[in-house]
CSV table of N, CA, C and O in Angstrom, one decimal:
chain,number,residue,atom,x,y,z
A,193,UNK,N,256.5,118.5,18.1
A,193,UNK,CA,255.4,118.9,17.4
A,193,UNK,C,254.2,118.7,18.3
A,193,UNK,O,254.2,117.9,19.1
A,194,UNK,N,253.3,119.5,18.1
A,194,UNK,CA,252.0,119.5,18.8
A,194,UNK,C,250.8,120.0,18.1
A,194,UNK,O,251.0,120.4,16.9
A,195,UNK,N,249.6,119.8,18.6
A,195,UNK,CA,248.4,120.3,18.0
A,195,UNK,C,247.6,121.1,18.9
A,195,UNK,O,247.4,120.7,20.0
A,196,UNK,N,247.0,122.1,18.3
A,196,UNK,CA,246.0,122.9,19.1
A,196,UNK,C,244.8,122.9,18.3
A,196,UNK,O,244.7,123.2,17.0
A,197,UNK,N,243.6,122.5,18.9
A,197,UNK,CA,242.3,122.6,18.2
A,197,UNK,C,241.3,123.6,18.8
A,197,UNK,O,241.2,123.4,20.1
A,198,UNK,N,240.8,124.5,18.1
A,198,UNK,CA,239.8,125.4,18.6
A,198,UNK,C,238.5,124.8,17.9
A,198,UNK,O,238.3,125.0,16.8
A,199,UNK,N,237.6,124.2,18.7
A,199,UNK,CA,236.4,123.4,18.3
A,199,UNK,C,235.1,124.3,18.3
A,199,UNK,O,234.9,125.0,19.3
A,200,UNK,N,234.4,124.2,17.2
A,200,UNK,CA,233.1,124.7,17.1
A,200,UNK,C,232.8,126.2,17.5
A,200,UNK,O,232.1,126.5,18.5
A,201,UNK,N,233.7,127.1,16.9
A,201,UNK,CA,233.5,128.5,17.1
A,201,UNK,C,232.1,128.8,16.5
A,201,UNK,O,231.9,128.7,15.3
A,202,UNK,N,231.2,129.4,17.3
A,202,UNK,CA,229.9,129.7,16.8
A,202,UNK,C,229.8,131.2,16.3
A,202,UNK,O,230.3,132.1,17.0
A,203,UNK,N,229.3,131.2,15.1
A,203,UNK,CA,229.2,132.5,14.4
A,203,UNK,C,227.9,132.6,13.5
A,203,UNK,O,227.5,131.6,13.0
A,204,UNK,N,227.4,133.8,13.5
A,204,UNK,CA,226.2,134.1,12.7
A,204,UNK,C,226.7,134.9,11.5
A,204,UNK,O,227.4,135.9,11.8
A,205,UNK,N,226.6,134.5,10.3
A,205,UNK,CA,227.1,135.0,9.3
A,205,UNK,C,226.1,134.9,8.1
A,205,UNK,O,225.0,134.3,8.1
A,206,UNK,N,226.6,135.6,6.9
A,206,UNK,CA,225.7,135.7,5.7
A,206,UNK,C,226.4,135.1,4.5
A,206,UNK,O,226.9,135.8,3.6
A,207,UNK,N,226.5,133.8,4.4
A,207,UNK,CA,227.2,133.1,3.3
A,207,UNK,C,226.1,132.2,2.4
A,207,UNK,O,225.2,131.8,3.1
A,208,UNK,N,226.3,132.1,1.2
A,208,UNK,CA,225.4,131.3,0.5
A,208,UNK,C,225.2,131.8,-1.0
A,208,UNK,O,225.3,132.9,-1.3
A,209,UNK,N,224.7,130.9,-1.9
A,209,UNK,CA,224.3,131.2,-3.2
A,209,UNK,C,223.0,131.9,-3.4
A,209,UNK,O,222.7,132.6,-4.4
A,210,UNK,N,222.1,131.5,-2.5
A,210,UNK,CA,220.7,132.0,-2.5
A,210,UNK,C,220.7,133.5,-2.0
A,210,UNK,O,221.3,133.7,-1.0
A,211,UNK,N,219.9,134.4,-2.7
A,211,UNK,CA,219.9,135.7,-2.3
A,211,UNK,C,219.4,135.9,-0.8
A,211,UNK,O,220.0,136.7,0.0
A,212,UNK,N,218.4,135.1,-0.4
A,212,UNK,CA,217.9,135.2,0.9
A,212,UNK,C,218.9,134.8,2.0
A,212,UNK,O,218.8,135.4,3.1
A,213,UNK,N,219.9,134.0,1.6
A,213,UNK,CA,221.0,133.7,2.6
A,213,UNK,C,221.8,134.9,2.9
A,213,UNK,O,222.3,135.0,4.1
A,214,UNK,N,222.1,135.8,2.0
A,214,UNK,CA,222.7,137.0,2.3
A,214,UNK,C,222.0,138.1,2.9
A,214,UNK,O,222.6,139.0,3.5
A,215,UNK,N,220.7,137.9,3.0
A,215,UNK,CA,219.9,138.8,3.8
A,215,UNK,C,219.5,138.2,5.2
A,215,UNK,O,219.5,139.0,6.2
A,216,UNK,N,219.2,136.9,5.2
A,216,UNK,CA,218.7,136.3,6.5
A,216,UNK,C,219.8,136.0,7.4
A,216,UNK,O,219.9,136.1,8.6
A,217,UNK,N,220.8,135.4,6.8
A,217,UNK,CA,222.0,134.8,7.4
A,217,UNK,C,221.7,133.4,8.1
A,217,UNK,O,220.6,132.9,7.9
A,218,UNK,N,222.7,132.8,8.7
A,218,UNK,CA,222.6,131.4,9.3
A,218,UNK,C,223.7,131.3,10.4
A,218,UNK,O,224.5,132.1,10.5
A,219,UNK,N,223.5,130.3,11.1
A,219,UNK,CA,224.4,129.8,12.1
A,219,UNK,C,225.5,129.1,11.5
A,219,UNK,O,225.2,128.1,10.7
A,220,UNK,N,226.7,129.2,12.0
A,220,UNK,CA,227.9,128.4,11.5
A,220,UNK,C,228.7,127.9,12.7
A,220,UNK,O,228.7,128.6,13.8
A,221,UNK,N,229.4,126.8,12.5
A,221,UNK,CA,230.4,126.3,13.4
A,221,UNK,C,231.7,126.2,12.7
A,221,UNK,O,231.7,125.7,11.6
A,222,UNK,N,232.8,126.6,13.3
A,222,UNK,CA,234.1,126.6,12.6
A,222,UNK,C,235.1,125.9,13.6
A,222,UNK,O,235.1,126.3,14.7
A,223,UNK,N,235.8,124.9,13.1
A,223,UNK,CA,236.7,124.3,13.9
A,223,UNK,C,238.1,124.5,13.2
A,223,UNK,O,238.2,124.3,12.0
A,224,UNK,N,239.2,124.9,13.9
A,224,UNK,CA,240.5,125.1,13.5
A,224,UNK,C,241.5,124.2,14.2
A,224,UNK,O,241.6,124.1,15.5
A,225,UNK,N,242.2,123.3,13.5
A,225,UNK,CA,243.2,122.5,14.0
A,225,UNK,C,244.6,123.0,13.6
A,225,UNK,O,244.7,123.2,12.3
A,226,UNK,N,245.4,123.2,14.4
A,226,UNK,CA,246.8,123.8,14.1
A,226,UNK,C,247.8,122.9,14.5
A,226,UNK,O,247.8,122.4,15.7
A,227,UNK,N,248.9,122.6,13.7
A,227,UNK,CA,250.0,121.8,14.1
A,227,UNK,C,251.2,122.8,14.1
A,227,UNK,O,251.4,123.6,13.1
A,228,UNK,N,252.0,122.7,15.1
A,228,UNK,CA,253.1,123.6,15.4
A,228,UNK,C,254.0,123.0,16.3
A,228,UNK,O,253.7,122.1,17.1
A,229,UNK,N,255.3,123.5,16.4
A,229,UNK,CA,256.2,123.1,17.3
A,229,UNK,C,255.9,123.8,18.7
A,229,UNK,O,256.1,125.0,18.9
A,230,UNK,N,255.3,123.0,19.7
A,230,UNK,CA,255.0,123.6,21.0
A,230,UNK,C,255.9,123.3,22.1
A,230,UNK,O,255.6,123.5,23.2
A,231,UNK,N,257.1,122.6,21.8
A,231,UNK,CA,258.1,122.3,22.8
A,231,UNK,C,258.4,123.5,23.5
A,231,UNK,O,258.6,123.4,24.8
A,232,UNK,N,258.8,124.6,22.8
A,232,UNK,CA,259.4,125.8,23.6
A,232,UNK,C,258.3,126.3,24.6
A,232,UNK,O,258.6,126.7,25.8
A,233,UNK,N,257.0,126.3,24.2
A,233,UNK,CA,255.9,126.8,25.0
A,233,UNK,C,255.7,125.8,26.2
A,233,UNK,O,255.4,126.3,27.3
A,234,UNK,N,255.9,124.6,25.9
A,234,UNK,CA,255.7,123.6,27.0
A,234,UNK,C,256.7,123.8,28.1
A,234,UNK,O,256.4,123.5,29.3
A,235,UNK,N,257.8,124.4,27.8
A,235,UNK,CA,258.9,124.7,28.9
A,235,UNK,C,258.9,126.0,29.4
A,235,UNK,O,258.9,126.2,30.6
A,236,UNK,N,258.6,127.0,28.5
A,236,UNK,CA,258.7,128.4,28.9
A,236,UNK,C,257.5,129.0,29.7
A,236,UNK,O,257.5,129.8,30.5
A,237,UNK,N,256.3,128.3,29.3
A,237,UNK,CA,255.0,128.8,29.8
A,237,UNK,C,254.7,130.3,29.5
A,237,UNK,O,254.0,130.9,30.2
A,238,UNK,N,255.2,130.7,28.2
A,238,UNK,CA,254.9,132.0,27.7
A,238,UNK,C,254.0,132.0,26.5
A,238,UNK,O,254.2,131.2,25.5
A,239,UNK,N,253.0,132.8,26.5
A,239,UNK,CA,252.1,132.9,25.3
A,239,UNK,C,252.8,133.2,24.0
A,239,UNK,O,252.4,132.7,23.0
A,240,UNK,N,253.9,133.9,24.1
A,240,UNK,CA,254.6,134.3,22.9
A,240,UNK,C,255.3,133.1,22.1
A,240,UNK,O,255.6,133.1,20.9
A,241,UNK,N,255.4,132.0,22.8
A,241,UNK,CA,256.0,130.8,22.4
A,241,UNK,C,255.1,129.7,21.8
A,241,UNK,O,255.4,128.6,21.4
A,242,UNK,N,253.8,130.1,21.7
A,242,UNK,CA,252.8,129.2,21.2
A,242,UNK,C,251.9,129.8,20.2
A,242,UNK,O,252.1,131.0,19.8
A,243,UNK,N,250.9,129.0,19.7
A,243,UNK,CA,249.9,129.6,18.9
A,243,UNK,C,248.7,130.1,19.8
A,243,UNK,O,248.1,129.4,20.4
A,244,UNK,N,248.3,131.4,19.7
A,244,UNK,CA,247.5,132.1,20.5
A,244,UNK,C,246.0,131.7,20.1
A,244,UNK,O,245.6,132.2,18.9
A,245,UNK,N,245.3,130.8,20.7
A,245,UNK,CA,244.0,130.4,20.3
A,245,UNK,C,242.9,131.5,20.4
A,245,UNK,O,241.9,131.6,19.8
A,246,UNK,N,243.2,132.6,21.2
A,246,UNK,CA,242.3,133.8,21.3
A,246,UNK,C,242.4,134.5,19.9
A,246,UNK,O,241.5,135.0,19.2
A,247,UNK,N,243.7,134.6,19.3
A,247,UNK,CA,243.9,135.1,17.9
A,247,UNK,C,243.2,134.3,16.8
A,247,UNK,O,242.6,134.8,16.0
A,248,UNK,N,243.3,133.0,16.9
A,248,UNK,CA,242.5,132.2,16.0
A,248,UNK,C,241.1,132.4,16.1
A,248,UNK,O,240.4,132.6,15.0
A,249,UNK,N,240.5,132.5,17.2
A,249,UNK,CA,239.1,132.9,17.4
A,249,UNK,C,238.8,134.2,16.6
A,249,UNK,O,237.7,134.2,16.0
A,250,UNK,N,239.7,135.1,16.9
A,250,UNK,CA,239.4,136.5,16.2
A,250,UNK,C,239.5,136.5,14.7
A,250,UNK,O,238.7,137.0,14.0
A,251,UNK,N,240.5,135.7,14.3
A,251,UNK,CA,240.6,135.6,12.7
A,251,UNK,C,239.4,134.9,12.1
A,251,UNK,O,238.8,135.3,11.1
A,252,UNK,N,238.8,133.8,12.8
A,252,UNK,CA,237.6,133.2,12.3
A,252,UNK,C,236.5,134.2,12.3
A,252,UNK,O,235.8,134.2,11.3
A,253,UNK,N,236.2,134.8,13.3
A,253,UNK,CA,235.1,135.8,13.4
A,253,UNK,C,235.2,136.8,12.4
A,253,UNK,O,234.2,137.2,11.8
A,254,UNK,N,236.5,137.4,12.2
A,254,UNK,CA,236.6,138.5,11.2
A,254,UNK,C,236.4,138.0,9.8
A,254,UNK,O,235.6,138.7,9.0
A,255,UNK,N,237.0,136.7,9.4
A,255,UNK,CA,236.8,136.2,8.1
A,255,UNK,C,235.4,135.9,7.8
A,255,UNK,O,234.8,135.9,6.7
A,256,UNK,N,234.6,135.3,8.9
A,256,UNK,CA,233.2,134.8,8.7
A,256,UNK,C,232.3,136.0,8.5
A,256,UNK,O,231.2,135.8,8.0
A,257,UNK,N,232.7,137.3,8.9
A,257,UNK,CA,231.8,138.4,8.6
A,257,UNK,C,231.9,138.9,7.2
A,257,UNK,O,231.2,139.8,6.8
A,258,UNK,N,232.9,138.3,6.4
A,258,UNK,CA,232.9,138.8,5.0
A,258,UNK,C,232.1,137.8,4.3
A,258,UNK,O,232.4,136.6,4.1
A,259,UNK,N,231.0,138.3,3.6
A,259,UNK,CA,230.0,137.5,2.8
A,259,UNK,C,230.7,136.8,1.7
A,259,UNK,O,231.4,137.4,0.9
A,260,UNK,N,230.5,135.5,1.5
A,260,UNK,CA,231.0,134.7,0.4
A,260,UNK,C,229.7,133.8,-0.1
A,260,UNK,O,228.9,133.5,0.7
A,261,UNK,N,229.9,133.3,-1.3
A,261,UNK,CA,228.9,132.3,-1.8
A,261,UNK,C,229.2,131.0,-1.3
A,261,UNK,O,228.3,130.2,-1.1
A,262,UNK,N,230.4,130.7,-1.2
A,262,UNK,CA,230.9,129.3,-0.9
A,262,UNK,C,231.6,129.1,0.4
A,262,UNK,O,232.5,130.0,0.7
A,263,UNK,N,231.4,128.2,1.2
A,263,UNK,CA,232.1,127.8,2.4
A,263,UNK,C,233.6,127.6,2.0
A,263,UNK,O,234.3,127.9,2.8
A,264,UNK,N,233.8,127.0,1.0
A,264,UNK,CA,235.2,126.8,0.5
A,264,UNK,C,236.0,128.1,0.5
A,264,UNK,O,237.3,128.1,0.9
A,265,UNK,N,235.4,129.2,0.0
A,265,UNK,CA,236.1,130.4,-0.2
A,265,UNK,C,236.4,131.0,1.3
A,265,UNK,O,237.4,131.5,1.5
A,266,UNK,N,235.5,130.8,2.2
A,266,UNK,CA,235.7,131.3,3.6
A,266,UNK,C,236.8,130.5,4.3
A,266,UNK,O,237.7,131.1,4.9
A,267,UNK,N,236.6,129.3,4.1
A,267,UNK,CA,237.8,128.3,4.8
A,267,UNK,C,239.2,128.8,4.2
A,267,UNK,O,240.1,128.8,5.0
A,268,UNK,N,239.3,128.9,2.9
A,268,UNK,CA,240.5,129.3,2.3
A,268,UNK,C,241.0,130.6,2.8
A,268,UNK,O,242.3,130.8,3.1
A,269,UNK,N,240.1,131.6,3.1
A,269,UNK,CA,240.6,132.9,3.5
A,269,UNK,C,241.1,132.7,4.9
A,269,UNK,O,242.1,133.2,5.3
A,270,UNK,N,240.5,131.9,5.8
A,270,UNK,CA,241.0,131.7,7.2
A,270,UNK,C,242.2,130.9,7.1
A,270,UNK,O,243.2,131.3,7.8
A,271,UNK,N,242.4,129.9,6.2
A,271,UNK,CA,243.7,129.3,6.1
A,271,UNK,C,244.8,130.2,5.8
A,271,UNK,O,245.9,130.2,6.3
A,272,UNK,N,244.5,131.1,4.8
A,272,UNK,CA,245.5,132.1,4.3
A,272,UNK,C,246.0,133.0,5.5
A,272,UNK,O,247.2,133.2,5.6
A,273,UNK,N,245.1,133.4,6.4
A,273,UNK,CA,245.4,134.3,7.5
A,273,UNK,C,246.3,133.5,8.5
A,273,UNK,O,247.2,134.0,9.1
A,274,UNK,N,245.8,132.2,8.8
A,274,UNK,CA,246.6,131.4,9.6
A,274,UNK,C,248.1,131.3,9.3
A,274,UNK,O,248.9,131.6,10.1
A,275,UNK,N,248.4,131.0,8.0
A,275,UNK,CA,249.7,130.9,7.6
A,275,UNK,C,250.5,132.2,7.4
A,275,UNK,O,251.6,132.2,7.7
A,276,UNK,N,249.7,133.2,7.0
A,276,UNK,CA,250.4,134.5,6.8
A,276,UNK,C,250.6,135.2,8.2
A,276,UNK,O,251.7,135.9,8.4
A,277,UNK,N,249.8,135.0,9.1
A,277,UNK,CA,250.1,135.8,10.5
A,277,UNK,C,250.5,134.9,11.6
A,277,UNK,O,250.8,135.4,12.7
A,278,UNK,N,250.7,133.6,11.5
A,278,UNK,CA,251.3,132.7,12.5
A,278,UNK,C,252.4,131.8,12.0
A,278,UNK,O,252.1,130.7,11.4
A,279,UNK,N,253.6,132.3,12.0
A,279,UNK,CA,254.8,131.7,11.4
A,279,UNK,C,255.1,130.3,11.8
A,279,UNK,O,255.7,129.5,11.2
A,280,UNK,N,254.7,130.0,13.0
A,280,UNK,CA,255.0,128.7,13.6
A,280,UNK,C,254.1,127.6,13.3
A,280,UNK,O,254.4,126.5,13.5
A,281,UNK,N,253.0,127.9,12.6
A,281,UNK,CA,252.1,126.9,12.2
A,281,UNK,C,252.7,126.2,10.9
A,281,UNK,O,253.1,126.7,10.0
A,282,UNK,N,252.7,124.8,11.1
A,282,UNK,CA,253.3,123.9,9.9
A,282,UNK,C,252.1,123.3,9.2
A,282,UNK,O,252.3,123.1,7.9
A,283,UNK,N,251.0,123.1,9.8
A,283,UNK,CA,249.8,122.4,9.2
A,283,UNK,C,248.7,123.1,9.8
A,283,UNK,O,248.5,123.4,11.0
A,284,UNK,N,247.5,123.1,9.0
A,284,UNK,CA,246.2,123.6,9.5
A,284,UNK,C,245.0,122.9,8.8
A,284,UNK,O,245.2,122.6,7.6
A,285,UNK,N,244.0,122.7,9.6
A,285,UNK,CA,242.8,122.0,8.9
A,285,UNK,C,241.7,123.0,9.5
A,285,UNK,O,241.5,123.2,10.7
A,286,UNK,N,240.9,123.5,8.4
A,286,UNK,CA,239.7,124.3,8.8
A,286,UNK,C,238.5,123.7,8.3
A,286,UNK,O,238.4,123.3,7.2
A,287,UNK,N,237.5,123.5,9.3
A,287,UNK,CA,236.2,123.1,8.9
A,287,UNK,C,235.2,124.0,9.2
A,287,UNK,O,235.1,124.6,10.3
A,288,UNK,N,234.3,124.5,8.2
A,288,UNK,CA,233.4,125.3,8.2
A,288,UNK,C,231.9,124.6,8.0
A,288,UNK,O,231.8,124.0,7.0
A,289,UNK,N,231.1,124.7,9.1
A,289,UNK,CA,229.8,124.1,8.9
A,289,UNK,C,228.6,125.0,8.9
A,289,UNK,O,228.6,125.9,9.8
A,290,UNK,N,227.7,124.9,8.0
A,290,UNK,CA,226.5,125.7,8.0
A,290,UNK,C,225.4,124.8,8.6
A,290,UNK,O,225.2,123.7,8.2
A,291,UNK,N,224.7,125.4,9.6
A,291,UNK,CA,223.7,124.7,10.4
A,291,UNK,C,222.4,124.9,9.6
A,291,UNK,O,222.2,125.9,9.1
A,292,UNK,N,221.7,123.8,9.6
A,292,UNK,CA,220.4,123.8,9.0
A,292,UNK,C,220.4,124.4,7.5
A,292,UNK,O,219.7,125.5,7.3
A,293,UNK,N,221.2,123.9,6.6
A,293,UNK,CA,221.3,124.5,5.3
A,293,UNK,C,219.9,124.5,4.6
A,293,UNK,O,219.2,123.6,4.8
A,294,UNK,N,219.7,125.4,3.6
A,294,UNK,CA,218.4,125.5,3.0
A,294,UNK,C,218.4,124.5,1.7
A,294,UNK,O,218.4,125.0,0.5
A,295,UNK,N,218.4,123.3,2.1
A,295,UNK,CA,218.3,122.2,1.0
A,295,UNK,C,217.1,121.4,1.4
A,295,UNK,O,216.7,121.3,2.6
A,296,UNK,N,216.6,120.7,0.4
A,296,UNK,CA,215.4,119.8,0.9
A,296,UNK,C,215.9,118.7,1.6
A,296,UNK,O,216.9,118.0,1.3
A,297,UNK,N,215.1,118.4,2.6
A,297,UNK,CA,215.3,117.3,3.6
A,297,UNK,C,215.8,117.9,4.9
A,297,UNK,O,215.9,119.0,5.1
A,298,UNK,N,215.8,116.9,5.8
A,298,UNK,CA,216.1,117.2,7.3
A,298,UNK,C,217.7,117.0,7.5
A,298,UNK,O,218.1,115.9,7.6
A,299,UNK,N,218.4,118.1,7.2
A,299,UNK,CA,220.0,118.1,7.2
A,299,UNK,C,220.4,119.0,8.4
A,299,UNK,O,220.1,120.2,8.4
A,300,UNK,N,221.0,118.4,9.3
A,300,UNK,CA,221.6,119.2,10.5
A,300,UNK,C,222.6,120.2,10.0
A,300,UNK,O,222.7,121.4,10.5
A,301,UNK,N,223.6,119.8,9.3
A,301,UNK,CA,224.6,120.7,8.8
A,301,UNK,C,225.3,120.1,7.5
A,301,UNK,O,225.4,119.1,7.3
A,302,UNK,N,226.0,121.1,6.9
A,302,UNK,CA,226.9,120.7,5.8
A,302,UNK,C,228.3,121.3,6.2
A,302,UNK,O,228.4,122.4,6.6
A,303,UNK,N,229.4,120.5,6.0
A,303,UNK,CA,230.7,121.0,6.4
A,303,UNK,C,231.6,120.8,5.2
A,303,UNK,O,231.6,119.8,4.5
A,304,UNK,N,232.4,121.8,5.1
A,304,UNK,CA,233.6,122.0,4.2
A,304,UNK,C,234.8,122.0,5.0
A,304,UNK,O,234.9,122.7,6.0
A,305,UNK,N,235.8,121.1,4.6
A,305,UNK,CA,237.1,121.0,5.3
A,305,UNK,C,238.1,121.3,4.3
A,305,UNK,O,238.2,120.6,3.3
A,306,UNK,N,239.1,122.1,4.6
A,306,UNK,CA,240.4,122.5,3.8
A,306,UNK,C,241.5,122.2,4.7
A,306,UNK,O,241.5,122.6,5.8
A,307,UNK,N,242.6,121.7,4.0
A,307,UNK,CA,243.9,121.4,4.8
A,307,UNK,C,245.0,122.0,3.9
A,307,UNK,O,244.9,122.2,2.9
A,308,UNK,N,246.0,122.5,4.8
A,308,UNK,CA,247.2,123.0,4.2
A,308,UNK,C,248.3,122.7,5.1
A,308,UNK,O,248.3,122.7,6.3
A,309,UNK,N,249.6,122.7,4.4
A,309,UNK,CA,250.8,122.5,5.1
A,309,UNK,C,251.8,123.6,4.6
A,309,UNK,O,251.8,123.8,3.4
A,310,UNK,N,252.7,124.1,5.4
A,310,UNK,CA,253.7,125.0,5.0
A,310,UNK,C,254.8,124.2,4.2
A,310,UNK,O,255.2,123.2,4.6
A,311,UNK,N,255.1,124.7,3.1
A,311,UNK,CA,256.1,124.1,2.2
A,311,UNK,C,257.5,124.4,2.8
A,311,UNK,O,257.9,125.2,3.4
């Protein structure tokens, strides 16, 4: 078993419950942690035997471009694609962070994290 982490994928997107958030947009950071059997890849040195982190990055960017009110909804869509399109993944953790959220106070970011494992 092994773990691949793609950290802090930077995306500009349009998520939020406030109308201006869907117009103005905001900066987001997304981190994806994948657990999978990496033994074969460690021996073969073939991309086909591992989880392609270029593909993970593309999935995140595509799903972040679909506007949602809640970060939980975006994270769940990313999780769904990870499990549907990468059969070798046994567990995944997705964290979606909204930078400078429009709430009162000096808040650097708000982060939602969802976890899932293959049954």
